[in-house]
Coordinates of C-alpha atoms in Angstrom, one line a residue:
X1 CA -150.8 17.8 -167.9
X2 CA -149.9 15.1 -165.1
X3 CA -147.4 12.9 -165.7
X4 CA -145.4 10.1 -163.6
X5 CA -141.9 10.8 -162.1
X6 CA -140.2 8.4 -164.6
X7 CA -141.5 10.9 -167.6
X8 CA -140.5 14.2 -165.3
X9 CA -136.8 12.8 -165.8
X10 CA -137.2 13.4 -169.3
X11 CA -139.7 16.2 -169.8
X12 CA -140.8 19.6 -167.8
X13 CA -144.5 19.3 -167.0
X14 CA -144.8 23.1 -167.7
X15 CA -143.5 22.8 -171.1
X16 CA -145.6 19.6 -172.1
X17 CA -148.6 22.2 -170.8
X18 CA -147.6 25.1 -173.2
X19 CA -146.9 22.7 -176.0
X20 CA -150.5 21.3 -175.6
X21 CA -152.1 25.2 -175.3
X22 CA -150.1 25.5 -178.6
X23 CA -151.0 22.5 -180.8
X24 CA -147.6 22.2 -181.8
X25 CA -144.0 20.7 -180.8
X26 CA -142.4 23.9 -179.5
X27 CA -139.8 26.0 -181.8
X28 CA -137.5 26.4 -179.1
X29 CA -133.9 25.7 -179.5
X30 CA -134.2 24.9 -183.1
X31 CA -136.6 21.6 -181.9
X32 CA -133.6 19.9 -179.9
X33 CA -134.5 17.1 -178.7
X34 CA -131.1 17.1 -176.0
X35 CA -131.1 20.7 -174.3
X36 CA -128.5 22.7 -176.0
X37 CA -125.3 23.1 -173.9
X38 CA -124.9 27.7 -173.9
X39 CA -121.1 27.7 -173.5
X40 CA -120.9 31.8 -173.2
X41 CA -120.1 33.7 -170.4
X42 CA -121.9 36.5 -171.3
X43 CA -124.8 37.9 -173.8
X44 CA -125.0 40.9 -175.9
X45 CA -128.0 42.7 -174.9
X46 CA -130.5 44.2 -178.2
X47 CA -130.3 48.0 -176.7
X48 CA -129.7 50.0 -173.2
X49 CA -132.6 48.8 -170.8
X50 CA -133.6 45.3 -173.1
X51 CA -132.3 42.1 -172.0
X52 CA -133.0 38.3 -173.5
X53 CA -133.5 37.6 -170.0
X54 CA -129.7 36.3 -169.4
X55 CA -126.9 38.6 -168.6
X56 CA -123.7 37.1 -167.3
X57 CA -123.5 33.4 -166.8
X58 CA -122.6 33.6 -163.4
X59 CA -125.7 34.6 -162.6
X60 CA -127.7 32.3 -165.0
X61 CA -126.9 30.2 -167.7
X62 CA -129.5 28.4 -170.1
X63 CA -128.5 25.4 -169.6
X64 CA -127.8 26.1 -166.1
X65 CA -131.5 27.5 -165.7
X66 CA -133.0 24.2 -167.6
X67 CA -131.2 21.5 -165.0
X68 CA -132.3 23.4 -162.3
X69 CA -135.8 23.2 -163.2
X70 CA -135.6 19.5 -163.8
X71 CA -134.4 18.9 -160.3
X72 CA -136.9 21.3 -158.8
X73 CA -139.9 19.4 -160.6
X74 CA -138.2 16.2 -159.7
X75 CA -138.5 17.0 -155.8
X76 CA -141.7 18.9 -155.7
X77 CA -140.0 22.6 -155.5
X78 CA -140.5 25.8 -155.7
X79 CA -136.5 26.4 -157.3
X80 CA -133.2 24.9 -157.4
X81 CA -129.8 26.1 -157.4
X82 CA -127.0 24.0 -158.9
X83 CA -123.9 24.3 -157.7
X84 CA -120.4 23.4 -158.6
X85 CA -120.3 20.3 -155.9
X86 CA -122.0 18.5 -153.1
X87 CA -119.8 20.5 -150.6
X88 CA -120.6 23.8 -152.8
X89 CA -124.1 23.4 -152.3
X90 CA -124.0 22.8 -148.3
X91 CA -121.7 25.8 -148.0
X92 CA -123.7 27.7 -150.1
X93 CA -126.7 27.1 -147.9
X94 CA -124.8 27.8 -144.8
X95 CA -124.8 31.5 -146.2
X96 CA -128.2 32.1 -144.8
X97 CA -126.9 31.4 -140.9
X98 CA -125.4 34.0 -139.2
X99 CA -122.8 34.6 -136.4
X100 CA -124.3 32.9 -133.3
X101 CA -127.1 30.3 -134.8
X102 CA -127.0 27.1 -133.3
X103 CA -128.1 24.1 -135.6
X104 CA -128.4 20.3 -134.6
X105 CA -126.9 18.3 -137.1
X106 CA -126.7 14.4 -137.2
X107 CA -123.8 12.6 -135.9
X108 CA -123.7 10.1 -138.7
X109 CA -122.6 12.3 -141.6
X110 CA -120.7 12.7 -144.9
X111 CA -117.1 13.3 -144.2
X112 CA -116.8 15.8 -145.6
X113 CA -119.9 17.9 -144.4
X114 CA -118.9 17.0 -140.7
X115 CA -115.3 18.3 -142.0
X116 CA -117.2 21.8 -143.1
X117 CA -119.3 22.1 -140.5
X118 CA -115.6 21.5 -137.5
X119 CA -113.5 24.0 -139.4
X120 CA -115.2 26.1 -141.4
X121 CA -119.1 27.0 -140.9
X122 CA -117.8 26.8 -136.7
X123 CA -114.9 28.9 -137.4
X124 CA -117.9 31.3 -138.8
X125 CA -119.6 31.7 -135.2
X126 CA -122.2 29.5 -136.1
X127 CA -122.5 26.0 -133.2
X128 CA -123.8 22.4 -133.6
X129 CA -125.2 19.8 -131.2
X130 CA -125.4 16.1 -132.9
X131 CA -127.6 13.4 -132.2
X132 CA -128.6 10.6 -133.8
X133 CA -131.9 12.1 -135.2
X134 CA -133.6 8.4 -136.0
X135 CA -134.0 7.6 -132.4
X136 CA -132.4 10.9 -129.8
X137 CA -135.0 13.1 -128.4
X138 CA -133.8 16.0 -131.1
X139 CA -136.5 18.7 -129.4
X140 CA -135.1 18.6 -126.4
X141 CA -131.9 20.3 -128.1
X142 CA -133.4 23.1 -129.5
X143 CA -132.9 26.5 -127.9
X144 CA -134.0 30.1 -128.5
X145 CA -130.8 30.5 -131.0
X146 CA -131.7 27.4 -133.1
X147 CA -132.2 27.9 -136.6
X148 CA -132.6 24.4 -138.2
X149 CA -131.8 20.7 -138.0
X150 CA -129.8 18.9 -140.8
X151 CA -130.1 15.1 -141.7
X152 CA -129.5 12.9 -144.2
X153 CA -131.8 10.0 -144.2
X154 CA -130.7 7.6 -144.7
X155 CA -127.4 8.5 -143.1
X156 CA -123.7 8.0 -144.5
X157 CA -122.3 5.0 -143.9
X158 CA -124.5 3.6 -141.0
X159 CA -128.0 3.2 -143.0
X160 CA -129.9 5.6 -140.3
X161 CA -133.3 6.6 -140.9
X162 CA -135.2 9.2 -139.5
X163 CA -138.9 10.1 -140.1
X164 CA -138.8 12.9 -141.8
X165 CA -142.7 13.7 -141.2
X166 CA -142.2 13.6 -137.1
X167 CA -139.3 15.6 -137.6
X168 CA -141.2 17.9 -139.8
X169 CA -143.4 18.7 -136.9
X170 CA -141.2 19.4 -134.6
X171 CA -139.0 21.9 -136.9
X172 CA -142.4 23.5 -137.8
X173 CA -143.5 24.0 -134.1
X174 CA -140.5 26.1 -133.0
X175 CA -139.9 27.4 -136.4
X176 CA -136.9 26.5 -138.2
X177 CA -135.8 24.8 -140.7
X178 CA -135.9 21.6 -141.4
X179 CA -132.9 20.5 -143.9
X180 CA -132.3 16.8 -145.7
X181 CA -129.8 15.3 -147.7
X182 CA -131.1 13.5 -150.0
X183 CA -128.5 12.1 -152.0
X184 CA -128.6 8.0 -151.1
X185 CA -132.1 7.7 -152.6
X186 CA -132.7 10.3 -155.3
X187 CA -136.0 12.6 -156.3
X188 CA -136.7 9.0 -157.9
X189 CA -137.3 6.9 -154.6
X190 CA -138.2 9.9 -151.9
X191 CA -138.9 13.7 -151.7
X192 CA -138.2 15.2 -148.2
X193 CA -140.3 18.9 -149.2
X194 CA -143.3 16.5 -149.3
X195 CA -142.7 15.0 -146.1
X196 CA -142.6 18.8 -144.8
X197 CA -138.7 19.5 -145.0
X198 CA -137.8 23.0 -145.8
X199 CA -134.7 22.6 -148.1
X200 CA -133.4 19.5 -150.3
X201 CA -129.8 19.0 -150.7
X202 CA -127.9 16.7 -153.0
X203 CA -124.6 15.7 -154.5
X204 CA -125.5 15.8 -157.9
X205 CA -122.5 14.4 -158.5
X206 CA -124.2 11.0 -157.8
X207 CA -127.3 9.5 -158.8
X208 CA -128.5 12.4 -160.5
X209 CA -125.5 12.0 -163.2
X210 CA -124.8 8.7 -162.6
X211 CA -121.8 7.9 -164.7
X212 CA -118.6 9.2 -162.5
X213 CA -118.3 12.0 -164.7
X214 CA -118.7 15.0 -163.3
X215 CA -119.0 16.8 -160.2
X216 CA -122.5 19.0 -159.2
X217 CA -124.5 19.8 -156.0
X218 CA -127.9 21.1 -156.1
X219 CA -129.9 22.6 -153.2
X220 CA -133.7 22.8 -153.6
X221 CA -136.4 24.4 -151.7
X222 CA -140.2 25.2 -151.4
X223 CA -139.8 28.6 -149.3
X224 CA -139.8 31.7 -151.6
X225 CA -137.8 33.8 -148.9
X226 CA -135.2 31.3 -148.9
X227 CA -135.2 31.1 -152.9
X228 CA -134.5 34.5 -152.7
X229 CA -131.8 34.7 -150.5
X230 CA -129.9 31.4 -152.9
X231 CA -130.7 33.1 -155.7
X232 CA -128.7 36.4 -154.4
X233 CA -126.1 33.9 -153.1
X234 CA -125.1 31.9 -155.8
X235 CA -124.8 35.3 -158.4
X236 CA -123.0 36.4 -155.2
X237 CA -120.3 33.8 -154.2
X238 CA -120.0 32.4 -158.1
X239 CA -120.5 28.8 -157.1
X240 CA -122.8 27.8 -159.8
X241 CA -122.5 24.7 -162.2
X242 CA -120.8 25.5 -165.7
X243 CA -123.1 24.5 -168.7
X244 CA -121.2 21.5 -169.3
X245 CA -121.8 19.7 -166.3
X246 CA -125.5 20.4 -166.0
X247 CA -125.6 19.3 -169.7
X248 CA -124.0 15.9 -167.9
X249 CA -126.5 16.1 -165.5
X250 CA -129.3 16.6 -167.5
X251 CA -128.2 13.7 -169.7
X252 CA -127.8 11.6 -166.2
X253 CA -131.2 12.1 -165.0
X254 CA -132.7 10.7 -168.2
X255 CA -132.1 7.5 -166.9
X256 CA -132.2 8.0 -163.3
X257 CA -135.6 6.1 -163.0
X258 CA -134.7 2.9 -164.7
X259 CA -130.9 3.0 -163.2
X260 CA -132.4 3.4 -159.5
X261 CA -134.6 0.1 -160.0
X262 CA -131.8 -1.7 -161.7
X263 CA -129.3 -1.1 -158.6
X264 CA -132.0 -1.8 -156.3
X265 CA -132.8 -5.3 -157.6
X266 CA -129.5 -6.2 -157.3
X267 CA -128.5 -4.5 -154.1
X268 CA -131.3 -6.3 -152.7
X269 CA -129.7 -9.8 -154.3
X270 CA -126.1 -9.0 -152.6
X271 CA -127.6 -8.0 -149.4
X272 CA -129.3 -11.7 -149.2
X273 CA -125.9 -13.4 -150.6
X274 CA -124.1 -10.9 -147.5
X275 CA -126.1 -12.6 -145.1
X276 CA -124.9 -15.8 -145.9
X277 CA -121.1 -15.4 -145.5
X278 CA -119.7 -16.4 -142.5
X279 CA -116.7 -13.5 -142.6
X280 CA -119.8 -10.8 -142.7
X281 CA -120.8 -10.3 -139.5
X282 CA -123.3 -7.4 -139.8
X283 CA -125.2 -6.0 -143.2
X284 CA -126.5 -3.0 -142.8
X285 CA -129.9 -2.5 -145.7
X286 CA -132.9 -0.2 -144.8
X287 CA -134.9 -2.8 -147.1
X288 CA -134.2 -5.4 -144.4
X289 CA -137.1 -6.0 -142.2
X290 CA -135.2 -6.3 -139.0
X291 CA -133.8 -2.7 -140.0
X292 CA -135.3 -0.1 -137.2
X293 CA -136.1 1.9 -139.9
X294 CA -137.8 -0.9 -142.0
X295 CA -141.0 0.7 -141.3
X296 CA -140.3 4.2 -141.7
X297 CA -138.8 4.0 -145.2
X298 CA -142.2 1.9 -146.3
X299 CA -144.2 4.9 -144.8
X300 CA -142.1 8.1 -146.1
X301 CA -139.9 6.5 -149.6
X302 CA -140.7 4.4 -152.7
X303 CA -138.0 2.3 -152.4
X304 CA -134.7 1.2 -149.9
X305 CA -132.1 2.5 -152.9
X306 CA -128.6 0.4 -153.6
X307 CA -126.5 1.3 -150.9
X308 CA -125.2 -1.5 -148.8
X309 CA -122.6 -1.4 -145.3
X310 CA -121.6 -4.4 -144.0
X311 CA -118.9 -5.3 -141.7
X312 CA -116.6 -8.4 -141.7
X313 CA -114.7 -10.1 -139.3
X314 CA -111.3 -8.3 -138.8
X315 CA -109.6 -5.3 -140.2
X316 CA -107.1 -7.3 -142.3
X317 CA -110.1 -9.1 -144.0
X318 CA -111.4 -5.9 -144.9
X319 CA -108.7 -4.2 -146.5
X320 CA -107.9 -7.8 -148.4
X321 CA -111.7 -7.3 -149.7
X322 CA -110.4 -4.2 -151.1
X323 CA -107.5 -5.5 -152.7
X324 CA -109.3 -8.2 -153.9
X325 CA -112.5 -7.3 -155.6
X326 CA -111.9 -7.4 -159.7
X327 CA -114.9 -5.7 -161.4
X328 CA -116.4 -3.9 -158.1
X329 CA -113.9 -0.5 -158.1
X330 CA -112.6 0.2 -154.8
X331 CA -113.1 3.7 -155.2
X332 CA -114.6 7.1 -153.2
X333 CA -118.1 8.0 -154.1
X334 CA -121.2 6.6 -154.9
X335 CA -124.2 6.4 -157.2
X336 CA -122.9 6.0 -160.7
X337 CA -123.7 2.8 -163.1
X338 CA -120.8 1.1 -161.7
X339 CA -120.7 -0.8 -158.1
X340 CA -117.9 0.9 -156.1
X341 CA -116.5 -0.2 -152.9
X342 CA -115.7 2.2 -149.7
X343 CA -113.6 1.7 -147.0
X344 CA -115.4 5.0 -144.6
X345 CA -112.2 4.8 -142.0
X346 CA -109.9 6.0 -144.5
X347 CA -112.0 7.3 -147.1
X348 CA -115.2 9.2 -146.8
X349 CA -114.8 9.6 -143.3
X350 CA -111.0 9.8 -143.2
X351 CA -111.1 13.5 -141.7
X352 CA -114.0 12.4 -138.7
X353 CA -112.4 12.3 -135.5
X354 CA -112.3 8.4 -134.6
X355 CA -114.2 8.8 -131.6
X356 CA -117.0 10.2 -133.4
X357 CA -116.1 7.4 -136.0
X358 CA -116.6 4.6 -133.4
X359 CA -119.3 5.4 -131.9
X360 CA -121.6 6.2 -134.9
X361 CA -120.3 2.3 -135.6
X362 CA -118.2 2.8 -138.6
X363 CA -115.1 0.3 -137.9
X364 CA -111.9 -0.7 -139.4
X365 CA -114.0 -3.7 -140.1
X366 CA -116.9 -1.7 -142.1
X367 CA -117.2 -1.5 -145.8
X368 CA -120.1 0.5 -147.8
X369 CA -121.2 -1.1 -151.3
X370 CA -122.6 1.6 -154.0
X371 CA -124.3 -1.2 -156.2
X372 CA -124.4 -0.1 -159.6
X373 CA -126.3 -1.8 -162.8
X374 CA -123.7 -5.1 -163.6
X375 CA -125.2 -8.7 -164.0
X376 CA -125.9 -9.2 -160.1
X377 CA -124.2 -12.8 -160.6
X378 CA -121.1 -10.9 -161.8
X379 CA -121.1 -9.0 -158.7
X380 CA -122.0 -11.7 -155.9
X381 CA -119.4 -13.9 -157.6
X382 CA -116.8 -10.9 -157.5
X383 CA -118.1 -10.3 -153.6
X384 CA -117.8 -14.0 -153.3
X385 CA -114.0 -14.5 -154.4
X386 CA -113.4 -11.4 -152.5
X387 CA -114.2 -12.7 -149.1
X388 CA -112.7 -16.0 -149.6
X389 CA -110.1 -16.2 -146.5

């Protein structure tokens, strides 16, 4: 059975199959309707050489097993892995690169994987070349020893989007790996592994839960020798989400379609009230037509998402927009119900050396919006107080 990605945040497709091939609503879990959250480290096994298919919760967990399947469905993969945090999941990934890999990264990053990758994954032997993947010449800086690009599309703060398709070919042609963070627009809005990406990474701590409440990371991928090395890793290295917090996410994800729309439609609204302040001298919107990567996003998403960077006209003007804002939170992270305001220089990008900083554009002057699902007149009124000099 088929069904839209709005009814795959609620149900597994494989278990709507099996429940039609039996007639009947499913026994399982004594018919409850929210998954069961299996808080037990471990299971007693019926004799020696029997198992009910889970041994030791750090190497599976019920609950554990059934959020990892919804985000696998949800991106079109083969498995997922949840993990404790967004920075959990990229390190565990990293465990598949050796001692002498070269990777090219983007320069416009998360903090705090740009923190990872300068003092711990180098540390590790393994080297990085940035560019600005939506518009460098990224084959050019492969060599022999490259094992994969990474991106986020778009990127974090500076709205960058790269064609994930074009870069698809490219990874495919010298064979490595292609790896995207998808974490600003969700499964909901895009799915890199369709586009020809290799492995999916996300901070479920963000739209995926949605409501500030817990922390997760998830990686996903379509490669069944990479599954396998994940799945040894994450038994291995004991990063893996309790059953608690992928009960949180599970819950989160139930509304993840109709919480993406609803931040959209009003990111979209502040975006065109943005544009009409004289203190904001530059918003920053993929859904904007004069965006370079306008097009692209048409072409490879379903939608432009509800995150916002704009820049005003001095440094003091920004940090009085912090201390100003009354129902917007100025607050680190992103992606949860409520709009939350970010100020990258000190914040998210705090630990990126401020060369790098400057010259991927991010300012004492810039300020990223997460729009969450308030009255959008609340919000541009809020904005609008805000920015009053």
């Amino acid at each position: 059975m088929s069904i839209n990605i709005q009814t795959k945040c609620l149900h597994l497709e494989t278990e709507l199959e099996e429940n039609s091939e039996e007639g009947d609503c499913k026994k399982l879990h004594f018919g409850a309707v929210s998954f069961p959250i299996y808080q037990t480290a471990t299971y007693a096994h019926p004799a020696a050489g029997q198992s009910t298919g889970f041994d030791y919760s750090r190497l599976q967990n019920p609950t554990r097993e059934q959020v990892e399947k919804v985000v696998a469905q949800l991106e079109g993969g083969l498995d997922a892995f949840a993990l404790s945090s967004g920075m959990a999941a990229i390190s565990l990934l990293f465990e598949i690169f050796k001692p002498g890999d070269h990777l090219v990264i983007d320069s416009d990053l998360y903090g705090g994987a740009i923190r990872l990758f300068d003092h711990v994954t180098s540390k590790n032997g393994i080297h990085f070349t940035r560019a600005n993947c939506s518009c460098d010449d990224v084959e050019s800086l492969i060599r022999p020893e490259t094992k994969a690009v990474y991106i986020e599309t778009p990127t974090n703060p500076m709205m960058n989007v790269t064609d994930i398709q074009k870069l698809a070919e490219i990874t495919r042609r010298h064979k490595i790996l292609l790896i995207v963070d998808n974490t600003f627009l969700s499964p909901y809005f895009q799915n890199p592994l369709k586009l020809g990406a290799d492995v999916v990474i996300h901070s479920g701590t963000k739209y995926l839960s949605g409501h500030n409440d817990t922390l997760a990371g998830f990686v996903i991928t379509n490669r069944p020798e990479i599954q396998e090395k994940l799945r040894f890793l994450i038994k291995t290295t004991g990063a893996g989400l309790s059953p608690f917090d992928c009960w949180l996410v599970l819950r989160g994800i139930k509304t993840l379609a109709v919480r993406m729309e609803a931040a959209q439609k009003n990111a979209q609204k502040i975006v065109e009230f943005l544009k009409t302040q004289p203190e904001v001298t530059t918003v920053i919107y993929p859904g904007l037509s004069e965006h370079p990567g306008y097009e692209t996003m048409k072409k490879q998403a379903r939608g432009f998402g509800a995150m916002v960077t704009f820049k005003v006209t001095s440094e003091a003007l920004a940090k009085k927009v912090l201390s100003s804002v009354k129902l917007i939170k100025y607050a680190e992270s992103l992606g949860g119900v409520e709009t939350l305001i970010t100020y990258p220089t000190t914040q998210t990008h705090a630990d990126v050396p401020e060369e790098l900083r400057l010259k991927n554009g991010i300012t004492p002057a810039t300020l990223r919006l997460s729009v969450g699902i308030e009255n959008e007149d609340d919000l541009i009124k809020d904005l609008k107080q805000a920015l009053e000099v």
